[in-house]
Amino acid sequence: MVLHQPRFEEKSMINTYERALKFIHGRSKFKKIPTLKRMRTFLDELGSPDKQVNAIHVAGTNGKGSTVAFLRNILQADGNVVGTFTSPFLVKFNERISVNGIPLPDAEILRLVQKIYPTVQKLDQTLPEGGPTEFEIITAMMFSYFAEGHADVVIVEVGLGGLYDSTNVIVPKVSAIVTIGWDHMHILGDTLPKIAYQKAGIIKPGIPVVVGRIDPEPLKVIKDVAQKKKSPISILGDDFKVAALKEHDWLQSFSFTSGKYRFAKLSTTLIGDYQADNAAVAIQAYLDYQEVMDQAVSESSIIDGIRNTQWAGRFERVSTDPTIVLDGAHNISAVDEIVKLLQNDFADHKVYILMGILADKQADKMVRKMATFENAEIILTHFAGPGKRQAADPEALEQKVGQTPDDILTIADWQQAIETIKPKLNADDILLITGSLYFISDVRKYLKLNSK
């Protein structure tokens, strides 16, 4: 039998956190043929831990992370211990598996790798296509951990797409599809309906599904899948509604209505109409979950949960003097929302926008869209992409966009760019640092070091 995955080392040699991460990140990222069979086999070998958790499954192009955060805080305010599985991480790998917002300790990551390693080794030897991928291993670690009883409910965020995502082995209590937009087209499809079909893959027979604000064509695909699977569906704008008010003093206020429920005075530090939409999806998912579990709905839990939600890298104000904001707007759909936010709430501010974008995104479209905000000065920069993925070359991107030098500047060194822009900011100006979440992660570390 030929090994399809290079052996790492014996289990006894994975004896440190660093070696555990080396093992995880050393795995293949993708297989040629998408399938859930390998993941199902993997979990069955581990005792089917996915069947031992109460889960809420969340998919979507953008807004998954914020929706998970809102929902986690509502459920926590209700007295639950809440597990979450999210990606990517911003500061440290451990963030991906968290309990009540607290990432697992290094020792638990090491223990989980040691626990699943013999099964990975067995599947490397026996499966024709080779053993589990990196994300499948992380997913199995998450299910194994929460099957041990560390949470009352686990919110599982889809990694990529939905239909063939390794998390899609779960049969949740509630599913949610937050948004459908342009991202990962080389994998998910080149039209929004095709992308929607992949996201709708998380809909399970008879399981309630909550759907965010989605255009008619992709929405029809989702509705058709829900109908075929006889899954009750709640759609933002039809079955539940949100009315967002103008941002004031870095707070987003909104009201929410769903059937007999009406909450008129909700507010969050996550600003933008799209965050009100994300919060609405989270609230509806909570209402559905409580109904499925035959538990009472708490208005105070909703109010407190929404108010207390924070999510790093989502129009996050990290400095007030000068005003610096971080936002991981990593695709064209996210940039569209940022531009709407700037036009609606910050039209009278000068905004310096420092952009670091991965090369495999629609980088030129993202820059052109950002340039439609009249008070923007855009600075393109470079950063070290993750693994083999490369950041877009800022000078080549500037030429491709075709703006004059007065409209778009290039400072290839992003640390230098930040230090160049900061002295220019007056009291009303904003430095918005945006693009890839990997770039935002690097910036967060840099700003933290600088503040010491």
JSON list of C-alpha atoms in Angstrom, two decimals, residues 241-438:
[
{"chain": "A", "resi": 241, "resn": "LYS", "atom": "CA", "xyz": [-37.77, 41.75, 9.77]},
{"chain": "A", "resi": 242, "resn": "VAL", "atom": "CA", "xyz": [-35.12, 44.17, 10.93]},
{"chain": "A", "resi": 243, "resn": "ALA", "atom": "CA", "xyz": [-35.14, 47.97, 10.80]},
{"chain": "A", "resi": 244, "resn": "ALA", "atom": "CA", "xyz": [-31.69, 49.50, 11.21]},
{"chain": "A", "resi": 245, "resn": "LEU", "atom": "CA", "xyz": [-31.21, 53.07, 12.42]},
{"chain": "A", "resi": 246, "resn": "LYS", "atom": "CA", "xyz": [-28.29, 55.34, 11.55]},
{"chain": "A", "resi": 247, "resn": "GLU", "atom": "CA", "xyz": [-25.11, 54.63, 13.47]},
{"chain": "A", "resi": 248, "resn": "HIS", "atom": "CA", "xyz": [-24.59, 56.99, 16.41]},
{"chain": "A", "resi": 249, "resn": "ASP", "atom": "CA", "xyz": [-21.48, 57.21, 18.57]},
{"chain": "A", "resi": 250, "resn": "TRP", "atom": "CA", "xyz": [-20.17, 53.88, 17.19]},
{"chain": "A", "resi": 251, "resn": "LEU", "atom": "CA", "xyz": [-23.36, 52.05, 18.13]},
{"chain": "A", "resi": 252, "resn": "GLN", "atom": "CA", "xyz": [-25.75, 50.40, 15.68]},
{"chain": "A", "resi": 253, "resn": "SER", "atom": "CA", "xyz": [-29.39, 50.42, 16.81]},
{"chain": "A", "resi": 254, "resn": "PHE", "atom": "CA", "xyz": [-32.19, 48.41, 15.27]},
{"chain": "A", "resi": 255, "resn": "SER", "atom": "CA", "xyz": [-35.54, 46.75, 15.89]},
{"chain": "A", "resi": 256, "resn": "PHE", "atom": "CA", "xyz": [-36.49, 43.12, 15.22]},
{"chain": "A", "resi": 257, "resn": "THR", "atom": "CA", "xyz": [-39.87, 41.54, 14.50]},
{"chain": "A", "resi": 258, "resn": "SER", "atom": "CA", "xyz": [-40.76, 37.87, 14.06]},
{"chain": "A", "resi": 259, "resn": "GLY", "atom": "CA", "xyz": [-44.30, 36.61, 14.55]},
{"chain": "A", "resi": 260, "resn": "LYS", "atom": "CA", "xyz": [-45.37, 37.43, 18.10]},
{"chain": "A", "resi": 261, "resn": "TYR", "atom": "CA", "xyz": [-41.89, 38.69, 19.01]},
{"chain": "A", "resi": 262, "resn": "ARG", "atom": "CA", "xyz": [-40.90, 42.34, 18.72]},
{"chain": "A", "resi": 263, "resn": "PHE", "atom": "CA", "xyz": [-37.71, 43.84, 20.17]},
{"chain": "A", "resi": 264, "resn": "ALA", "atom": "CA", "xyz": [-37.57, 47.58, 19.62]},
{"chain": "A", "resi": 265, "resn": "LYS", "atom": "CA", "xyz": [-34.41, 48.72, 21.41]},
{"chain": "A", "resi": 266, "resn": "LEU", "atom": "CA", "xyz": [-31.49, 46.59, 20.32]},
{"chain": "A", "resi": 267, "resn": "SER", "atom": "CA", "xyz": [-27.98, 47.97, 19.91]},
{"chain": "A", "resi": 268, "resn": "THR", "atom": "CA", "xyz": [-24.53, 46.64, 19.10]},
{"chain": "A", "resi": 269, "resn": "THR", "atom": "CA", "xyz": [-21.00, 47.95, 18.73]},
{"chain": "A", "resi": 270, "resn": "LEU", "atom": "CA", "xyz": [-20.80, 46.03, 15.43]},
{"chain": "A", "resi": 271, "resn": "ILE", "atom": "CA", "xyz": [-21.93, 48.83, 13.14]},
{"chain": "A", "resi": 272, "resn": "GLY", "atom": "CA", "xyz": [-23.47, 48.79, 9.68]},
{"chain": "A", "resi": 273, "resn": "ASP", "atom": "CA", "xyz": [-26.88, 47.76, 8.35]},
{"chain": "A", "resi": 274, "resn": "TYR", "atom": "CA", "xyz": [-25.38, 44.39, 7.43]},
{"chain": "A", "resi": 275, "resn": "GLN", "atom": "CA", "xyz": [-24.54, 43.78, 11.08]},
{"chain": "A", "resi": 276, "resn": "ALA", "atom": "CA", "xyz": [-28.17, 44.45, 11.99]},
{"chain": "A", "resi": 277, "resn": "ASP", "atom": "CA", "xyz": [-29.03, 41.79, 9.37]},
{"chain": "A", "resi": 278, "resn": "ASN", "atom": "CA", "xyz": [-26.51, 39.38, 10.89]},
{"chain": "A", "resi": 279, "resn": "ALA", "atom": "CA", "xyz": [-27.93, 40.00, 14.35]},
{"chain": "A", "resi": 280, "resn": "ALA", "atom": "CA", "xyz": [-31.44, 39.39, 13.02]},
{"chain": "A", "resi": 281, "resn": "VAL", "atom": "CA", "xyz": [-30.39, 36.00, 11.60]},
{"chain": "A", "resi": 282, "resn": "ALA", "atom": "CA", "xyz": [-28.84, 35.13, 14.97]},
{"chain": "A", "resi": 283, "resn": "ILE", "atom": "CA", "xyz": [-31.99, 36.13, 16.86]},
{"chain": "A", "resi": 284, "resn": "GLN", "atom": "CA", "xyz": [-34.24, 34.09, 14.55]},
{"chain": "A", "resi": 285, "resn": "ALA", "atom": "CA", "xyz": [-31.89, 31.10, 14.87]},
{"chain": "A", "resi": 286, "resn": "TYR", "atom": "CA", "xyz": [-32.14, 31.47, 18.66]},
{"chain": "A", "resi": 287, "resn": "LEU", "atom": "CA", "xyz": [-35.96, 31.59, 18.49]},
{"chain": "A", "resi": 288, "resn": "ASP", "atom": "CA", "xyz": [-36.03, 28.45, 16.32]},
{"chain": "A", "resi": 289, "resn": "TYR", "atom": "CA", "xyz": [-33.53, 26.67, 18.56]},
{"chain": "A", "resi": 290, "resn": "GLN", "atom": "CA", "xyz": [-35.55, 27.44, 21.67]},
{"chain": "A", "resi": 291, "resn": "GLU", "atom": "CA", "xyz": [-38.67, 26.10, 19.98]},
{"chain": "A", "resi": 292, "resn": "VAL", "atom": "CA", "xyz": [-36.94, 22.90, 18.86]},
{"chain": "A", "resi": 293, "resn": "MET", "atom": "CA", "xyz": [-35.53, 22.38, 22.36]},
{"chain": "A", "resi": 294, "resn": "ASP", "atom": "CA", "xyz": [-38.89, 23.29, 23.97]},
{"chain": "A", "resi": 295, "resn": "GLN", "atom": "CA", "xyz": [-37.27, 26.10, 25.95]},
{"chain": "A", "resi": 296, "resn": "ALA", "atom": "CA", "xyz": [-38.56, 29.57, 26.81]},
{"chain": "A", "resi": 297, "resn": "VAL", "atom": "CA", "xyz": [-37.42, 32.66, 24.88]},
{"chain": "A", "resi": 298, "resn": "SER", "atom": "CA", "xyz": [-35.76, 35.33, 27.00]},
{"chain": "A", "resi": 299, "resn": "GLU", "atom": "CA", "xyz": [-36.03, 38.93, 25.79]},
{"chain": "A", "resi": 300, "resn": "SER", "atom": "CA", "xyz": [-33.32, 40.03, 28.22]},
{"chain": "A", "resi": 301, "resn": "SER", "atom": "CA", "xyz": [-30.96, 37.37, 26.85]},
{"chain": "A", "resi": 302, "resn": "ILE", "atom": "CA", "xyz": [-31.50, 38.74, 23.35]},
{"chain": "A", "resi": 303, "resn": "ILE", "atom": "CA", "xyz": [-31.00, 42.37, 24.41]},
{"chain": "A", "resi": 304, "resn": "ASP", "atom": "CA", "xyz": [-27.92, 41.62, 26.54]},
{"chain": "A", "resi": 305, "resn": "GLY", "atom": "CA", "xyz": [-26.45, 39.14, 24.08]},
{"chain": "A", "resi": 306, "resn": "ILE", "atom": "CA", "xyz": [-26.63, 41.56, 21.15]},
{"chain": "A", "resi": 307, "resn": "ARG", "atom": "CA", "xyz": [-25.30, 44.48, 23.22]},
{"chain": "A", "resi": 308, "resn": "ASN", "atom": "CA", "xyz": [-22.35, 42.49, 24.58]},
{"chain": "A", "resi": 309, "resn": "THR", "atom": "CA", "xyz": [-21.23, 41.04, 21.24]},
{"chain": "A", "resi": 310, "resn": "GLN", "atom": "CA", "xyz": [-17.80, 41.95, 19.96]},
{"chain": "A", "resi": 311, "resn": "TRP", "atom": "CA", "xyz": [-16.07, 40.43, 16.94]},
{"chain": "A", "resi": 312, "resn": "ALA", "atom": "CA", "xyz": [-12.49, 41.26, 16.10]},
{"chain": "A", "resi": 313, "resn": "GLY", "atom": "CA", "xyz": [-11.75, 42.51, 12.61]},
{"chain": "A", "resi": 314, "resn": "ARG", "atom": "CA", "xyz": [-15.32, 43.54, 11.74]},
{"chain": "A", "resi": 315, "resn": "PHE", "atom": "CA", "xyz": [-15.22, 47.33, 11.44]},
{"chain": "A", "resi": 316, "resn": "GLU", "atom": "CA", "xyz": [-13.45, 47.17, 14.76]},
{"chain": "A", "resi": 317, "resn": "ARG", "atom": "CA", "xyz": [-12.28, 50.48, 16.20]},
{"chain": "A", "resi": 318, "resn": "VAL", "atom": "CA", "xyz": [-8.93, 49.66, 17.79]},
{"chain": "A", "resi": 319, "resn": "SER", "atom": "CA", "xyz": [-7.78, 53.24, 18.41]},
{"chain": "A", "resi": 320, "resn": "THR", "atom": "CA", "xyz": [-9.55, 56.56, 19.04]},
{"chain": "A", "resi": 321, "resn": "ASP", "atom": "CA", "xyz": [-6.59, 58.94, 18.89]},
{"chain": "A", "resi": 322, "resn": "PRO", "atom": "CA", "xyz": [-6.13, 58.64, 15.99]},
{"chain": "A", "resi": 323, "resn": "THR", "atom": "CA", "xyz": [-9.19, 56.65, 14.87]},
{"chain": "A", "resi": 324, "resn": "ILE", "atom": "CA", "xyz": [-8.05, 53.34, 13.41]},
{"chain": "A", "resi": 325, "resn": "VAL", "atom": "CA", "xyz": [-10.51, 50.69, 12.24]},
{"chain": "A", "resi": 326, "resn": "LEU", "atom": "CA", "xyz": [-9.82, 47.10, 11.16]},
{"chain": "A", "resi": 327, "resn": "ASP", "atom": "CA", "xyz": [-12.16, 45.21, 8.84]},
{"chain": "A", "resi": 328, "resn": "GLY", "atom": "CA", "xyz": [-11.58, 41.89, 7.11]},
{"chain": "A", "resi": 329, "resn": "ALA", "atom": "CA", "xyz": [-13.52, 42.77, 3.94]},
{"chain": "A", "resi": 330, "resn": "HIS", "atom": "CA", "xyz": [-11.90, 39.96, 1.96]},
{"chain": "A", "resi": 331, "resn": "ASN", "atom": "CA", "xyz": [-14.19, 39.77, -1.08]},
{"chain": "A", "resi": 332, "resn": "ILE", "atom": "CA", "xyz": [-16.25, 42.02, -3.34]},
{"chain": "A", "resi": 333, "resn": "SER", "atom": "CA", "xyz": [-19.51, 41.38, -1.43]},
{"chain": "A", "resi": 334, "resn": "ALA", "atom": "CA", "xyz": [-17.91, 42.52, 1.82]},
{"chain": "A", "resi": 335, "resn": "VAL", "atom": "CA", "xyz": [-16.43, 45.63, 0.16]},
{"chain": "A", "resi": 336, "resn": "ASP", "atom": "CA", "xyz": [-19.91, 46.51, -1.14]},
{"chain": "A", "resi": 337, "resn": "GLU", "atom": "CA", "xyz": [-21.19, 46.55, 2.44]},
{"chain": "A", "resi": 338, "resn": "ILE", "atom": "CA", "xyz": [-18.24, 48.60, 3.71]},
{"chain": "A", "resi": 339, "resn": "VAL", "atom": "CA", "xyz": [-18.82, 51.24, 1.02]},
{"chain": "A", "resi": 340, "resn": "LYS", "atom": "CA", "xyz": [-22.51, 51.44, 1.97]},
{"chain": "A", "resi": 341, "resn": "LEU", "atom": "CA", "xyz": [-21.53, 51.86, 5.61]},
{"chain": "A", "resi": 342, "resn": "LEU", "atom": "CA", "xyz": [-19.04, 54.63, 4.80]},
{"chain": "A", "resi": 343, "resn": "GLN", "atom": "CA", "xyz": [-21.55, 56.45, 2.59]},
{"chain": "A", "resi": 344, "resn": "ASN", "atom": "CA", "xyz": [-24.37, 56.17, 5.12]},
{"chain": "A", "resi": 345, "resn": "ASP", "atom": "CA", "xyz": [-22.52, 56.95, 8.33]},
{"chain": "A", "resi": 346, "resn": "PHE", "atom": "CA", "xyz": [-19.13, 58.47, 7.56]},
{"chain": "A", "resi": 347, "resn": "ALA", "atom": "CA", "xyz": [-19.72, 60.60, 4.45]},
{"chain": "A", "resi": 348, "resn": "ASP", "atom": "CA", "xyz": [-18.39, 63.71, 6.20]},
{"chain": "A", "resi": 349, "resn": "HIS", "atom": "CA", "xyz": [-15.13, 62.02, 7.25]},
{"chain": "A", "resi": 350, "resn": "LYS", "atom": "CA", "xyz": [-11.92, 61.66, 5.28]},
{"chain": "A", "resi": 351, "resn": "VAL", "atom": "CA", "xyz": [-11.07, 57.96, 5.25]},
{"chain": "A", "resi": 352, "resn": "TYR", "atom": "CA", "xyz": [-7.59, 56.67, 4.48]},
{"chain": "A", "resi": 353, "resn": "ILE", "atom": "CA", "xyz": [-8.09, 53.08, 3.31]},
{"chain": "A", "resi": 354, "resn": "LEU", "atom": "CA", "xyz": [-5.09, 50.75, 3.52]},
{"chain": "A", "resi": 355, "resn": "MET", "atom": "CA", "xyz": [-5.82, 47.60, 1.50]},
{"chain": "A", "resi": 356, "resn": "GLY", "atom": "CA", "xyz": [-3.95, 44.29, 1.52]},
{"chain": "A", "resi": 357, "resn": "ILE", "atom": "CA", "xyz": [-5.70, 41.69, -0.65]},
{"chain": "A", "resi": 358, "resn": "LEU", "atom": "CA", "xyz": [-4.98, 38.09, -1.62]},
{"chain": "A", "resi": 359, "resn": "ALA", "atom": "CA", "xyz": [-4.13, 37.62, -5.29]},
{"chain": "A", "resi": 360, "resn": "ASP", "atom": "CA", "xyz": [-6.80, 34.94, -5.81]},
{"chain": "A", "resi": 361, "resn": "LYS", "atom": "CA", "xyz": [-9.60, 37.39, -4.94]},
{"chain": "A", "resi": 362, "resn": "GLN", "atom": "CA", "xyz": [-11.24, 39.92, -7.27]},
{"chain": "A", "resi": 363, "resn": "ALA", "atom": "CA", "xyz": [-8.66, 42.45, -6.14]},
{"chain": "A", "resi": 364, "resn": "ASP", "atom": "CA", "xyz": [-9.12, 45.02, -8.92]},
{"chain": "A", "resi": 365, "resn": "LYS", "atom": "CA", "xyz": [-12.90, 45.01, -8.51]},
{"chain": "A", "resi": 366, "resn": "MET", "atom": "CA", "xyz": [-12.51, 45.43, -4.75]},
{"chain": "A", "resi": 367, "resn": "VAL", "atom": "CA", "xyz": [-10.26, 48.46, -5.19]},
{"chain": "A", "resi": 368, "resn": "ARG", "atom": "CA", "xyz": [-12.49, 50.06, -7.83]},
{"chain": "A", "resi": 369, "resn": "LYS", "atom": "CA", "xyz": [-15.53, 49.62, -5.61]},
{"chain": "A", "resi": 370, "resn": "MET", "atom": "CA", "xyz": [-13.76, 51.09, -2.57]},
{"chain": "A", "resi": 371, "resn": "ALA", "atom": "CA", "xyz": [-12.72, 54.08, -4.72]},
{"chain": "A", "resi": 372, "resn": "THR", "atom": "CA", "xyz": [-16.41, 54.95, -5.26]},
{"chain": "A", "resi": 373, "resn": "PHE", "atom": "CA", "xyz": [-16.46, 56.41, -1.74]},
{"chain": "A", "resi": 374, "resn": "GLU", "atom": "CA", "xyz": [-15.74, 60.06, -2.50]},
{"chain": "A", "resi": 375, "resn": "ASN", "atom": "CA", "xyz": [-13.79, 60.90, 0.66]},
{"chain": "A", "resi": 376, "resn": "ALA", "atom": "CA", "xyz": [-11.43, 57.95, 0.34]},
{"chain": "A", "resi": 377, "resn": "GLU", "atom": "CA", "xyz": [-7.68, 58.01, -0.13]},
{"chain": "A", "resi": 378, "resn": "ILE", "atom": "CA", "xyz": [-6.69, 54.46, -1.00]},
{"chain": "A", "resi": 379, "resn": "ILE", "atom": "CA", "xyz": [-3.27, 53.04, -0.26]},
{"chain": "A", "resi": 380, "resn": "LEU", "atom": "CA", "xyz": [-2.40, 49.60, -1.63]},
{"chain": "A", "resi": 381, "resn": "THR", "atom": "CA", "xyz": [0.10, 47.46, 0.21]},
{"chain": "A", "resi": 382, "resn": "HIS", "atom": "CA", "xyz": [1.62, 43.99, 0.37]},
{"chain": "A", "resi": 383, "resn": "PHE", "atom": "CA", "xyz": [1.66, 41.34, 3.08]},
{"chain": "A", "resi": 384, "resn": "ALA", "atom": "CA", "xyz": [2.84, 37.76, 3.48]},
{"chain": "A", "resi": 385, "resn": "GLY", "atom": "CA", "xyz": [0.02, 35.49, 2.37]},
{"chain": "A", "resi": 386, "resn": "PRO", "atom": "CA", "xyz": [-0.76, 32.22, 4.19]},
{"chain": "A", "resi": 387, "resn": "GLY", "atom": "CA", "xyz": [1.17, 29.22, 2.96]},
{"chain": "A", "resi": 388, "resn": "LYS", "atom": "CA", "xyz": [1.32, 29.14, -0.84]},
{"chain": "A", "resi": 389, "resn": "ARG", "atom": "CA", "xyz": [-1.38, 31.79, -1.31]},
{"chain": "A", "resi": 390, "resn": "GLN", "atom": "CA", "xyz": [0.09, 35.06, -2.48]},
{"chain": "A", "resi": 391, "resn": "ALA", "atom": "CA", "xyz": [-0.94, 38.62, -1.74]},
{"chain": "A", "resi": 392, "resn": "ALA", "atom": "CA", "xyz": [-1.77, 40.80, -4.74]},
{"chain": "A", "resi": 393, "resn": "ASP", "atom": "CA", "xyz": [1.19, 42.88, -5.91]},
{"chain": "A", "resi": 394, "resn": "PRO", "atom": "CA", "xyz": [0.17, 46.47, -5.06]},
{"chain": "A", "resi": 395, "resn": "GLU", "atom": "CA", "xyz": [2.00, 48.15, -7.94]},
{"chain": "A", "resi": 396, "resn": "ALA", "atom": "CA", "xyz": [0.59, 45.74, -10.53]},
{"chain": "A", "resi": 397, "resn": "LEU", "atom": "CA", "xyz": [-2.83, 46.14, -8.94]},
{"chain": "A", "resi": 398, "resn": "GLU", "atom": "CA", "xyz": [-2.59, 49.93, -9.12]},
{"chain": "A", "resi": 399, "resn": "GLN", "atom": "CA", "xyz": [-1.81, 49.72, -12.84]},
{"chain": "A", "resi": 400, "resn": "LYS", "atom": "CA", "xyz": [-4.63, 47.23, -13.44]},
{"chain": "A", "resi": 401, "resn": "VAL", "atom": "CA", "xyz": [-7.17, 49.44, -11.68]},
{"chain": "A", "resi": 402, "resn": "GLY", "atom": "CA", "xyz": [-6.04, 52.32, -13.89]},
{"chain": "A", "resi": 403, "resn": "GLN", "atom": "CA", "xyz": [-6.55, 55.19, -11.46]},
{"chain": "A", "resi": 404, "resn": "THR", "atom": "CA", "xyz": [-4.38, 58.29, -11.41]},
{"chain": "A", "resi": 405, "resn": "PRO", "atom": "CA", "xyz": [-1.66, 58.51, -8.73]},
{"chain": "A", "resi": 406, "resn": "ASP", "atom": "CA", "xyz": [-3.77, 61.07, -6.84]},
{"chain": "A", "resi": 407, "resn": "ASP", "atom": "CA", "xyz": [-6.59, 58.56, -6.37]},
{"chain": "A", "resi": 408, "resn": "ILE", "atom": "CA", "xyz": [-4.59, 55.48, -5.39]},
{"chain": "A", "resi": 409, "resn": "LEU", "atom": "CA", "xyz": [-1.14, 55.24, -3.82]},
{"chain": "A", "resi": 410, "resn": "THR", "atom": "CA", "xyz": [1.15, 52.29, -3.26]},
{"chain": "A", "resi": 411, "resn": "ILE", "atom": "CA", "xyz": [3.29, 51.70, -0.18]},
{"chain": "A", "resi": 412, "resn": "ALA", "atom": "CA", "xyz": [4.50, 48.12, -0.44]},
{"chain": "A", "resi": 413, "resn": "ASP", "atom": "CA", "xyz": [5.62, 47.81, 3.21]},
{"chain": "A", "resi": 414, "resn": "TRP", "atom": "CA", "xyz": [2.40, 47.81, 5.23]},
{"chain": "A", "resi": 415, "resn": "GLN", "atom": "CA", "xyz": [4.08, 48.72, 8.53]},
{"chain": "A", "resi": 416, "resn": "GLN", "atom": "CA", "xyz": [5.64, 51.74, 6.82]},
{"chain": "A", "resi": 417, "resn": "ALA", "atom": "CA", "xyz": [2.24, 52.56, 5.31]},
{"chain": "A", "resi": 418, "resn": "ILE", "atom": "CA", "xyz": [0.59, 52.67, 8.73]},
{"chain": "A", "resi": 419, "resn": "GLU", "atom": "CA", "xyz": [3.30, 54.89, 10.18]},
{"chain": "A", "resi": 420, "resn": "THR", "atom": "CA", "xyz": [3.14, 57.15, 7.12]},
{"chain": "A", "resi": 421, "resn": "ILE", "atom": "CA", "xyz": [-0.63, 57.60, 7.31]},
{"chain": "A", "resi": 422, "resn": "LYS", "atom": "CA", "xyz": [-1.04, 58.04, 11.08]},
{"chain": "A", "resi": 423, "resn": "PRO", "atom": "CA", "xyz": [0.56, 61.53, 11.30]},
{"chain": "A", "resi": 424, "resn": "LYS", "atom": "CA", "xyz": [-1.79, 62.78, 8.56]},
{"chain": "A", "resi": 425, "resn": "LEU", "atom": "CA", "xyz": [-4.94, 61.97, 10.54]},
{"chain": "A", "resi": 426, "resn": "ASN", "atom": "CA", "xyz": [-6.83, 64.81, 12.18]},
{"chain": "A", "resi": 427, "resn": "ALA", "atom": "CA", "xyz": [-9.58, 64.38, 14.79]},
{"chain": "A", "resi": 428, "resn": "ASP", "atom": "CA", "xyz": [-12.28, 63.58, 12.22]},
{"chain": "A", "resi": 429, "resn": "ASP", "atom": "CA", "xyz": [-10.22, 61.35, 9.93]},
{"chain": "A", "resi": 430, "resn": "ILE", "atom": "CA", "xyz": [-10.29, 57.56, 9.93]},
{"chain": "A", "resi": 431, "resn": "LEU", "atom": "CA", "xyz": [-7.63, 55.02, 8.99]},
{"chain": "A", "resi": 432, "resn": "LEU", "atom": "CA", "xyz": [-9.47, 51.94, 7.74]},
{"chain": "A", "resi": 433, "resn": "ILE", "atom": "CA", "xyz": [-7.18, 48.92, 7.36]},
{"chain": "A", "resi": 434, "resn": "THR", "atom": "CA", "xyz": [-8.92, 46.25, 5.33]},
{"chain": "A", "resi": 435, "resn": "GLY", "atom": "CA", "xyz": [-8.63, 43.28, 2.98]},
{"chain": "A", "resi": 436, "resn": "SER", "atom": "CA", "xyz": [-7.59, 39.75, 3.79]},
{"chain": "A", "resi": 437, "resn": "LEU", "atom": "CA", "xyz": [-8.26, 38.44, 7.30]},
{"chain": "A", "resi": 438, "resn": "TYR", "atom": "CA", "xyz": [-4.67, 37.16, 7.26]}
]
